[in-house]
mmCIF file of C-alpha atoms and ligand atoms in Angstrom:
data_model
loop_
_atom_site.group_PDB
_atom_site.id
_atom_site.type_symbol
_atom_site.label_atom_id
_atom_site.label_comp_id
_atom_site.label_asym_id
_atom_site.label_seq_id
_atom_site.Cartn_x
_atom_site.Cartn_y
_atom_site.Cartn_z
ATOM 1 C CA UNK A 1 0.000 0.000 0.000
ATOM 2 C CA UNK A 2 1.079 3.202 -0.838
ATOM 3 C CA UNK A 3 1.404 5.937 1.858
ATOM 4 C CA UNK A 4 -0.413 9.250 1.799
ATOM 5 C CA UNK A 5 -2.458 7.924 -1.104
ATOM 6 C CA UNK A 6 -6.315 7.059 -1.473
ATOM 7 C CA UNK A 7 -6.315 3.334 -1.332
ATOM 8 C CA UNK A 8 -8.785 0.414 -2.525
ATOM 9 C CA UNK A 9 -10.632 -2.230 -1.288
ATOM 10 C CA UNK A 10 -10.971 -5.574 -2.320
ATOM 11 C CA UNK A 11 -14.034 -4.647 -4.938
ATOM 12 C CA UNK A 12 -11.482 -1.335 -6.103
ATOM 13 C CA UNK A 13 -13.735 1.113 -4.486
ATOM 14 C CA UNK A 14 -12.451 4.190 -2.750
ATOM 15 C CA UNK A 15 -11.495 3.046 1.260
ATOM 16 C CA UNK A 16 -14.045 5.350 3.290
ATOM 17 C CA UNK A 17 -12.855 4.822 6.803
ATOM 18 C CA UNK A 18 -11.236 8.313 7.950
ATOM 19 C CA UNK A 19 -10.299 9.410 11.488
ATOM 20 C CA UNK A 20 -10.225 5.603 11.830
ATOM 21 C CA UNK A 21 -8.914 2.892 13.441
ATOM 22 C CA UNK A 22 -7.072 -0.844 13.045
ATOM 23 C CA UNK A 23 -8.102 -3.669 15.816
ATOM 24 C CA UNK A 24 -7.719 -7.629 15.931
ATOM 25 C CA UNK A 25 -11.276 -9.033 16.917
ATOM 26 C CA UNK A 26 -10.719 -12.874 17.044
ATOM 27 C CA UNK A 27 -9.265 -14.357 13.122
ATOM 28 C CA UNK A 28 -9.488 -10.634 11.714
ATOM 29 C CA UNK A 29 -8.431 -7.378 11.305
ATOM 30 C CA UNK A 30 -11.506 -4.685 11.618
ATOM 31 C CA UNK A 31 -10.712 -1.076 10.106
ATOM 32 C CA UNK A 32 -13.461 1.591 11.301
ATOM 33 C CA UNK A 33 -13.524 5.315 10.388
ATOM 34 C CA UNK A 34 -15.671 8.164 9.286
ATOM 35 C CA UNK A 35 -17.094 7.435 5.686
ATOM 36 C CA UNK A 36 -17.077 10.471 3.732
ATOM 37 C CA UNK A 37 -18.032 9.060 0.483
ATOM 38 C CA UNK A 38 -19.871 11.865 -0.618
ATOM 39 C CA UNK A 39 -18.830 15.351 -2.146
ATOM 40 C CA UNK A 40 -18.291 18.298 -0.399
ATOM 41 C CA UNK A 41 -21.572 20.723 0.993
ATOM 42 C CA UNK A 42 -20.354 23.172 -1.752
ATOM 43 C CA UNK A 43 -18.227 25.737 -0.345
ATOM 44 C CA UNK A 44 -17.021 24.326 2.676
ATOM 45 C CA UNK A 45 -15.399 21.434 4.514
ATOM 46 C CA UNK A 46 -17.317 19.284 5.259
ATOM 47 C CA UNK A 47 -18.975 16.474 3.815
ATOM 48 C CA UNK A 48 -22.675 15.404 5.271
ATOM 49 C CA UNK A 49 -22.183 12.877 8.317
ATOM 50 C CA UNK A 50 -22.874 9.009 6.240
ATOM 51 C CA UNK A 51 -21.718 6.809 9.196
ATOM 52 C CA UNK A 52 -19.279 4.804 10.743
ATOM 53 C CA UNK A 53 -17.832 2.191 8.086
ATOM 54 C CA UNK A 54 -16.546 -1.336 8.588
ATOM 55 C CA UNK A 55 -13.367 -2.968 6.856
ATOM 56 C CA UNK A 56 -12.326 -6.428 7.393
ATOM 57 C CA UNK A 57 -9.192 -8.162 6.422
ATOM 58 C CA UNK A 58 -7.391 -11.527 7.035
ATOM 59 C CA UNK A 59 -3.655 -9.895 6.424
ATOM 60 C CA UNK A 60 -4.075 -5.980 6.510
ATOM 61 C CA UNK A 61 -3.461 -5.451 3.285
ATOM 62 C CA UNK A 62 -7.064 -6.767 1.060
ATOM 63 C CA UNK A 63 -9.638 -5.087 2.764
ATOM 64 C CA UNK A 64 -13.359 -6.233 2.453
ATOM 65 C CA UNK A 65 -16.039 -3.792 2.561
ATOM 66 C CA UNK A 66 -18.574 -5.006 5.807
ATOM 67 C CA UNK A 67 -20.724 -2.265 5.282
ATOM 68 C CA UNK A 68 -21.651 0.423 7.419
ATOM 69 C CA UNK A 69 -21.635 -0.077 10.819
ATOM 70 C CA UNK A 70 -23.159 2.544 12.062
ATOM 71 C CA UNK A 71 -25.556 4.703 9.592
ATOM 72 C CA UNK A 72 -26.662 8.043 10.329
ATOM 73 C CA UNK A 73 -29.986 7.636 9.735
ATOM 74 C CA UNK A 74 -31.659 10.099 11.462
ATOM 75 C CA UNK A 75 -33.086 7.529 14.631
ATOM 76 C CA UNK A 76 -31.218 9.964 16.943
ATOM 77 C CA UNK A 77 -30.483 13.572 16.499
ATOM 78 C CA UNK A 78 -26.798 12.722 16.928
ATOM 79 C CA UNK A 79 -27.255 10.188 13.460
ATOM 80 C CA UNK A 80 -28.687 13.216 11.455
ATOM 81 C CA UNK A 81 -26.641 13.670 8.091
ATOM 82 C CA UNK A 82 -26.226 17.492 9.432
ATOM 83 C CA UNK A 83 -24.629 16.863 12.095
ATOM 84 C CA UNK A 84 -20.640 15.885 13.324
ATOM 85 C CA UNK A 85 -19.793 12.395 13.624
ATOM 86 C CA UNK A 86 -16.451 11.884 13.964
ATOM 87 C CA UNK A 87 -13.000 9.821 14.546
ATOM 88 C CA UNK A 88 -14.410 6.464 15.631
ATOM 89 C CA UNK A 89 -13.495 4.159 17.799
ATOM 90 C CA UNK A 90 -14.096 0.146 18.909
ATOM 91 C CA UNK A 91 -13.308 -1.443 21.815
ATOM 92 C CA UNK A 92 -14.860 -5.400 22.612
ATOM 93 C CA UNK A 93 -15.662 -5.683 26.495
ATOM 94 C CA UNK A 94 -14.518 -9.290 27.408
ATOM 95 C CA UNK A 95 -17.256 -8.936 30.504
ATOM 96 C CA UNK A 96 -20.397 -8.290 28.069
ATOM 97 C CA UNK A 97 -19.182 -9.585 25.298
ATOM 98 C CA UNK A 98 -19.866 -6.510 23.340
ATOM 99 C CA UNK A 99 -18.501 -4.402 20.985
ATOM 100 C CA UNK A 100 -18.314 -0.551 22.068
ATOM 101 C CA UNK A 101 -17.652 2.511 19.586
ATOM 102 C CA UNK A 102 -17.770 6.160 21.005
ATOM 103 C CA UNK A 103 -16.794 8.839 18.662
ATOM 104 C CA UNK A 104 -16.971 12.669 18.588
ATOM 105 C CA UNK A 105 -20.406 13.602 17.931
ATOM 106 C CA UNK A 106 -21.161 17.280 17.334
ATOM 107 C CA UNK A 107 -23.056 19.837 15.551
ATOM 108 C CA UNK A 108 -21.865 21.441 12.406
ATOM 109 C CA UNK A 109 -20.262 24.540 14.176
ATOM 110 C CA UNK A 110 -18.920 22.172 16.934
ATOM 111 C CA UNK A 111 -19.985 23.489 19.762
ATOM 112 C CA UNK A 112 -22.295 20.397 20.942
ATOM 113 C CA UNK A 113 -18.268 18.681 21.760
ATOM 114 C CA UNK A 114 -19.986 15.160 22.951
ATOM 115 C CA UNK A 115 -18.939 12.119 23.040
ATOM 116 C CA UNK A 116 -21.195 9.373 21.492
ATOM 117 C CA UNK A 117 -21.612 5.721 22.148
ATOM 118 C CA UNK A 118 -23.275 2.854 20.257
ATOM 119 C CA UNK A 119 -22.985 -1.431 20.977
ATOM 120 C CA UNK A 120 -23.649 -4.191 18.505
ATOM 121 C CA UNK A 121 -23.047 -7.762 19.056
ATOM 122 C CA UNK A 122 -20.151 -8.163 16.021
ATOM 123 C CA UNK A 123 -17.321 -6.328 15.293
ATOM 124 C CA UNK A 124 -19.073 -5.692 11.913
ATOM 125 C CA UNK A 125 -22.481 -4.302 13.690
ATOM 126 C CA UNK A 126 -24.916 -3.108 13.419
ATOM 127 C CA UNK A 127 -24.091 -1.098 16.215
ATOM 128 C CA UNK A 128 -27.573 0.373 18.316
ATOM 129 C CA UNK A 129 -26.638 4.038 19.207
ATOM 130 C CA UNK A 130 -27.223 4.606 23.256
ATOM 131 C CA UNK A 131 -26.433 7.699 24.051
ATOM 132 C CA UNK A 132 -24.258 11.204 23.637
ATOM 133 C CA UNK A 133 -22.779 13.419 26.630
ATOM 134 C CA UNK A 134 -20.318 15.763 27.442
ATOM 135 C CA UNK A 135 -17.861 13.120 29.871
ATOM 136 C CA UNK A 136 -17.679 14.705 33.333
ATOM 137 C CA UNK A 137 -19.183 17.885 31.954
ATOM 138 C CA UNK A 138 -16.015 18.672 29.966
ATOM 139 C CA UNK A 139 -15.938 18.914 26.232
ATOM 140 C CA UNK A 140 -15.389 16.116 24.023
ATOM 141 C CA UNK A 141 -13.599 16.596 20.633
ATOM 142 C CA UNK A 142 -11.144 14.473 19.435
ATOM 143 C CA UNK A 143 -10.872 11.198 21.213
ATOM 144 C CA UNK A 144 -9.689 8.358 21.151
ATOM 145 C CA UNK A 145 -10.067 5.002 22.933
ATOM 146 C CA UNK A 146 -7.074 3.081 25.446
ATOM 147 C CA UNK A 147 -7.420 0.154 27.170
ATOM 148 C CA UNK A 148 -3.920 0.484 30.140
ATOM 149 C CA UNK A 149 -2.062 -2.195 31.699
ATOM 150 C CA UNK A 150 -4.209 -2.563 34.750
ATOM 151 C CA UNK A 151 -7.378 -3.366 32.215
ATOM 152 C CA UNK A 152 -9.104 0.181 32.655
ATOM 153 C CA UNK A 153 -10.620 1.569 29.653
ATOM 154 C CA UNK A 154 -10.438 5.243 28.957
ATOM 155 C CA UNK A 155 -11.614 8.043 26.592
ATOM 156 C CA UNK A 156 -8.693 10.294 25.853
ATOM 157 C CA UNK A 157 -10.330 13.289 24.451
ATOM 158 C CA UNK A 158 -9.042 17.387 23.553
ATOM 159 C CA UNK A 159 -11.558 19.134 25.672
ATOM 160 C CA UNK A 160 -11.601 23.286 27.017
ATOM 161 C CA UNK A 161 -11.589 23.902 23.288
ATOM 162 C CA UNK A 162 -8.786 21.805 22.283
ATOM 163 C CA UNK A 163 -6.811 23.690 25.527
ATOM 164 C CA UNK A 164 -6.304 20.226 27.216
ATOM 165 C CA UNK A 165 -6.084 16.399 26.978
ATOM 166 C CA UNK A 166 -8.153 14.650 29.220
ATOM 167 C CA UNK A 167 -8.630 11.062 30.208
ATOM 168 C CA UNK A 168 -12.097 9.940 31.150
ATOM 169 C CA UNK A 169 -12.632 6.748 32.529
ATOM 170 C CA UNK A 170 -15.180 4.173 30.738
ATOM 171 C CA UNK A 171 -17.336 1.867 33.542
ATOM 172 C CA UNK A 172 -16.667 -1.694 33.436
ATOM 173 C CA UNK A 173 -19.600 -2.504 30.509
ATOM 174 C CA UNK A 174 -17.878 0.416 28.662
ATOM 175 C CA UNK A 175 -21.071 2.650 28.493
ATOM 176 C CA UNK A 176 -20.506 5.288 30.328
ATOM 177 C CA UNK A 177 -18.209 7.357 32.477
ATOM 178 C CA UNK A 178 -16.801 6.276 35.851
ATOM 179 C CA UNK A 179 -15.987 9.894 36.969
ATOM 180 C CA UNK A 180 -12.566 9.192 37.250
ATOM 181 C CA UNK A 181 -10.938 12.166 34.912
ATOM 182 C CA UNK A 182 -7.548 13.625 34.636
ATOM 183 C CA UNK A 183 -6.299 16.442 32.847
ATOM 184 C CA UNK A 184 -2.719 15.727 31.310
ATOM 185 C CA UNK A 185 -1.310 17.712 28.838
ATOM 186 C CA UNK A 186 -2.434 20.754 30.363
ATOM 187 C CA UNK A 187 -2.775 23.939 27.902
ATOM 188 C CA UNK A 188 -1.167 22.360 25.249
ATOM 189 C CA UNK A 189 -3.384 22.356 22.545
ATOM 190 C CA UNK A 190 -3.099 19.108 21.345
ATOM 191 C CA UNK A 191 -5.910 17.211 19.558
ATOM 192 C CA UNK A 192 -6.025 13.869 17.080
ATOM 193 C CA UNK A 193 -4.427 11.517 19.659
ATOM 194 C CA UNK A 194 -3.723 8.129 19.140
ATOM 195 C CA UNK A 195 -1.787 5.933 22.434
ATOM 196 C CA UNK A 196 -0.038 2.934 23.112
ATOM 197 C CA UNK A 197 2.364 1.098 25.672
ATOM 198 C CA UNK A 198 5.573 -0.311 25.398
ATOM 199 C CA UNK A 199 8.383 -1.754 27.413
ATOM 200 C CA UNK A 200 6.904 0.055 31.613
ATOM 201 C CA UNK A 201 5.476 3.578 29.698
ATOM 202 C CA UNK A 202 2.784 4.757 28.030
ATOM 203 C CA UNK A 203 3.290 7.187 24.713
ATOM 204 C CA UNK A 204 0.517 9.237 22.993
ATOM 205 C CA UNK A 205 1.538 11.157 19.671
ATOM 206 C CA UNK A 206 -0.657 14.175 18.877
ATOM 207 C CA UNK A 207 -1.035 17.007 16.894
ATOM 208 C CA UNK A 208 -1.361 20.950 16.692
ATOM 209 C CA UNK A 209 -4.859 22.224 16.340
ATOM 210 C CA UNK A 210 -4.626 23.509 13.149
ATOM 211 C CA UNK A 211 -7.656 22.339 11.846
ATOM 212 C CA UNK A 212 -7.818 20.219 8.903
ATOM 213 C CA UNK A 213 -4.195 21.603 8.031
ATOM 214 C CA UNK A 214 -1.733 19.475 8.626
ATOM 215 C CA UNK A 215 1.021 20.717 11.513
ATOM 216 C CA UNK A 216 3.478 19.041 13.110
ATOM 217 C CA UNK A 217 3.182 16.010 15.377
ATOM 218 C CA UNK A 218 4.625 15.633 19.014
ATOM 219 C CA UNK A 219 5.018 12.440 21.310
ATOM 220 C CA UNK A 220 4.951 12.551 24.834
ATOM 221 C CA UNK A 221 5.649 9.772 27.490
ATOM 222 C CA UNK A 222 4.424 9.061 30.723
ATOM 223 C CA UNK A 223 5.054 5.619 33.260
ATOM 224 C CA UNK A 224 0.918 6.218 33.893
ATOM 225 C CA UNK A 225 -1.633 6.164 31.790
ATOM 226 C CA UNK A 226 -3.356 9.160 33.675
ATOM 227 C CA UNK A 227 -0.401 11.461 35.192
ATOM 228 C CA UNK A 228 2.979 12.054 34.774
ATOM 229 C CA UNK A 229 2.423 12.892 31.123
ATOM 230 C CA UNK A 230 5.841 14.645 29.310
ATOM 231 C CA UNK A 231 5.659 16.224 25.999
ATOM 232 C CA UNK A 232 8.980 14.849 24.326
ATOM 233 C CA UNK A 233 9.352 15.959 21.065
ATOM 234 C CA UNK A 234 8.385 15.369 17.180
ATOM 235 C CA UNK A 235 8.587 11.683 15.936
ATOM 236 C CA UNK A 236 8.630 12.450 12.470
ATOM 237 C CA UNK A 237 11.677 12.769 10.591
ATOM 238 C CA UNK A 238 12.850 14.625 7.298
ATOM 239 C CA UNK A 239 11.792 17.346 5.180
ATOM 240 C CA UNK A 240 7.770 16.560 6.028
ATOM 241 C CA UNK A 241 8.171 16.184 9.845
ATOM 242 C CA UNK A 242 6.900 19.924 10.536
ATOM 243 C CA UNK A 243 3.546 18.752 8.775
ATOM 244 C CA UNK A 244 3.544 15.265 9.852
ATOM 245 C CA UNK A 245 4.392 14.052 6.262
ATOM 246 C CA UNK A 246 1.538 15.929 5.019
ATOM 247 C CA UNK A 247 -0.937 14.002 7.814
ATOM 248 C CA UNK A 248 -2.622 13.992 11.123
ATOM 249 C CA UNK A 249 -2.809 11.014 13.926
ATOM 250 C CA UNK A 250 -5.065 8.950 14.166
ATOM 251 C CA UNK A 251 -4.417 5.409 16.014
ATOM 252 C CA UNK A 252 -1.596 3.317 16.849
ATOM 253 C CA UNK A 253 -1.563 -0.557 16.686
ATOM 254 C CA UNK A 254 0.927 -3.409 17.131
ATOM 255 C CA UNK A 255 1.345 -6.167 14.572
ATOM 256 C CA UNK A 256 3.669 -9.166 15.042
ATOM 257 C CA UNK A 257 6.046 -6.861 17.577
ATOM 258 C CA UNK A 258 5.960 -3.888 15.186
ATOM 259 C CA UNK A 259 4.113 -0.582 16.877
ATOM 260 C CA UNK A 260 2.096 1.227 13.669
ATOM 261 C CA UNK A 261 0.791 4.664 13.575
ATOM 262 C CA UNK A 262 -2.127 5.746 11.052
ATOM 263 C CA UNK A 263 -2.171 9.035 9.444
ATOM 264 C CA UNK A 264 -5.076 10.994 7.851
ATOM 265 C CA UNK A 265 -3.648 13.075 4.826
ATOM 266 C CA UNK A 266 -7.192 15.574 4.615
ATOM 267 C CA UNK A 267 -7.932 17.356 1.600
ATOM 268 C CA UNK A 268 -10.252 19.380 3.103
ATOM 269 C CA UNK A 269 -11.881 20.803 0.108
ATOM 270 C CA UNK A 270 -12.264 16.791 -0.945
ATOM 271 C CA UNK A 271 -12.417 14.657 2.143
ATOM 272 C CA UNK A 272 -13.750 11.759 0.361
ATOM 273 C CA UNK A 273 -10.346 11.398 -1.725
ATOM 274 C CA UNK A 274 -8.282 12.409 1.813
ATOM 275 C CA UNK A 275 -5.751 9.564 1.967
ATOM 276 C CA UNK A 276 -3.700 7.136 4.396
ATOM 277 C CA UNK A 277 -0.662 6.071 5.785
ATOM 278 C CA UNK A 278 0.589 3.469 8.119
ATOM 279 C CA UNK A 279 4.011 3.780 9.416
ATOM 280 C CA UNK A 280 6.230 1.733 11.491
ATOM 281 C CA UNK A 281 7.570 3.173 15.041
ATOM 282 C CA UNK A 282 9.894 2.317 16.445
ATOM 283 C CA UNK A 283 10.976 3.292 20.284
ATOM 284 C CA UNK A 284 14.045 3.590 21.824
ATOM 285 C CA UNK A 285 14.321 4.131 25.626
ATOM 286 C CA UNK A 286 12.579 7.532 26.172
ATOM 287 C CA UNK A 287 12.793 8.075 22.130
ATOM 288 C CA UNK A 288 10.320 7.763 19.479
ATOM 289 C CA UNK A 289 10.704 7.926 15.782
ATOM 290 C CA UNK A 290 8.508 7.466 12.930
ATOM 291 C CA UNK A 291 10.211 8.276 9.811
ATOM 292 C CA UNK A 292 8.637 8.388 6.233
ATOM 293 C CA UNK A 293 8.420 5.140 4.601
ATOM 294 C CA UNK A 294 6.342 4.701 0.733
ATOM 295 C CA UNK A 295 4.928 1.874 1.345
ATOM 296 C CA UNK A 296 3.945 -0.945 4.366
ATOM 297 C CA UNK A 297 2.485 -4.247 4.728
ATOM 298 C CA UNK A 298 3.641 -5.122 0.888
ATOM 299 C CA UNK A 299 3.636 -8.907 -0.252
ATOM 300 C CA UNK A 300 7.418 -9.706 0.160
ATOM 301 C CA UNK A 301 8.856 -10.891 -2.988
ATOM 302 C CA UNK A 302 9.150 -14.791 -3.378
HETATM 303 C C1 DGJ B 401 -9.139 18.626 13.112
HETATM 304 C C2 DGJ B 401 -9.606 17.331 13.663
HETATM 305 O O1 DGJ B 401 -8.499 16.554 13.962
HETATM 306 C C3 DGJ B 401 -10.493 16.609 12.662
HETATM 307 O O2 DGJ B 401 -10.925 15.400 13.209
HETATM 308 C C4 DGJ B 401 -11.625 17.518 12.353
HETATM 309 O O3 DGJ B 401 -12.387 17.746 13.519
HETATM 310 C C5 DGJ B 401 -11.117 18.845 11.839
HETATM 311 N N1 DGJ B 401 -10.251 19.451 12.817
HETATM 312 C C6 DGJ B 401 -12.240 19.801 11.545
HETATM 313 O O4 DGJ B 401 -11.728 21.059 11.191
#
């Protein structure tokens, strides 16, 4: 696959999962993000909220169109085309036995900031939206999902107007909010996060908030999930690190050892042609790097 380009699914239609995210549920990869299959509302940038779509794949690189998982069909007035739905995200509750997705879920001038939740039965839906609601009465934006070391699930969302990163902690079933919350991050500005844990610390990679412009990218590290949270430095490498290689965070996965990290490449004026990238990472003691690389999870020659 070829990074920073659209790419194709198994049929050769357009991938429409933006904002996403890559999980293992059982035999299968699952790839979820915003579909934006749709051309722009003319003269601005947005495109009218479709749903949540659903990719599966055996080896990450054919991808199989399930559908869309979630549809915003109007049953809730947080599912109405008008509205915000974005940067998706699944988690599967070993206790229920369900699958969870909360997501950003807004109003077109984004000041609604919520987080919304849905729960389906299989990874490929359809997921039954439950509810939407500001998490501890802050501001939800862009979020993100992490399950820590110690098995507690937590949104990680921008929130005071993108001032601050907080972590909100999800109840046991995964449906709601504990009222555990931490600020980390503080005044920052840091939005589009994506986490993950290696080797005793955790490491989030965000970026600016330069709206759908891309900026440059900055990992920090912390030996908690929810305190002691350092802002290190930019990952990216090169010419294209001060713009993230022309991208934005959006999730961070681990495949046989190897730590990933998924970019958005917006075209704002386009989104439904804004393209991908997944790039290795690699960490080094307190160091993270995440250099340009044209392509990933290629066949390897015979
Ligand atoms: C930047 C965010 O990261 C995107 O998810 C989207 O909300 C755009 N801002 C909208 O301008």
């Amino acid at each position: 696959m070829k990074n920073g380009q659209i790419w194709l699914d198994d049929q050769g239609k357009l991938i429409q999962a933006h904002g996403g995210m890559i999980a293992r549920f059982g035999s299968r990869w699952y790839w979820y993000g915003e579909n934006k299959d749709a051309p722009n509302c003319p003269g601005t940038t947005r495109v009218d909220v479709i749903g949540v779509s659903c990719y599966s794949s055996a080896d990450l690189r054919s991808w199989h169109d399930e559908g869309l998982a979630l549809a915003a069909d109007g049953s809730a007035p947080e599912l109405h085309p008008t509205q915000v739905l974005e940067r998706p995200k699944v988690l599967f509750n070993e206790k229920t036995g369900k699958y969870v997705m909360w997501f950003h879920s807004d109003s077109p001038d984004y000041t609604q900031a919520k987080a919304g939740c849905a729960v389906a039965d299989a990874p490929t839906g359809p997921f039954r939206f439950l509810h939407a609601m500001q998490p501890n009465r802050l501001d939800c934006r862009d979020m993100t999902l992490f399950v820590d070391q110690e098995n507690r699930a937590w949104l990680v969302h921008s929130a005071n107007w993108n001032k601050t990163l907080y972590f909100s902690r999800l109840t046991e079933d995964y449906l709601g909010f504990t009222g555990e919350t931490y600020a980390t991050l503080i005044d920052q500005e840091r939005e589009a996060p994506a986490l993950c844990y290696r080797d005793g610390r955790y490491y989030s990679v965000t970026s600016g908030c330069t709206g759908w412009s891309p900026n440059a990218a900055l990992y920090a590290v912390s030996p908690h999930v929810n305190c002691g949270w350092k802002l290190i430095d930019n990952p990216c490498t090169g010419v294209e690190a001060s713009t993230t290689y022309q991208g934005q965070p959006t999730w961070m996965f681990e495949h046989e050892g190897q730590l990933y990290l998924m970019l958005d490449h917006w075209k704002p004026h386009d989104l439904r042609h804004s393209g991908y990238s997944i790039l290795p990472v690699s960490i080094n003691g307190l160091t993270m790097e995440i250099p340009w690389q044209e392509t990933v999870l290629e066949e390897e020659a015979p």
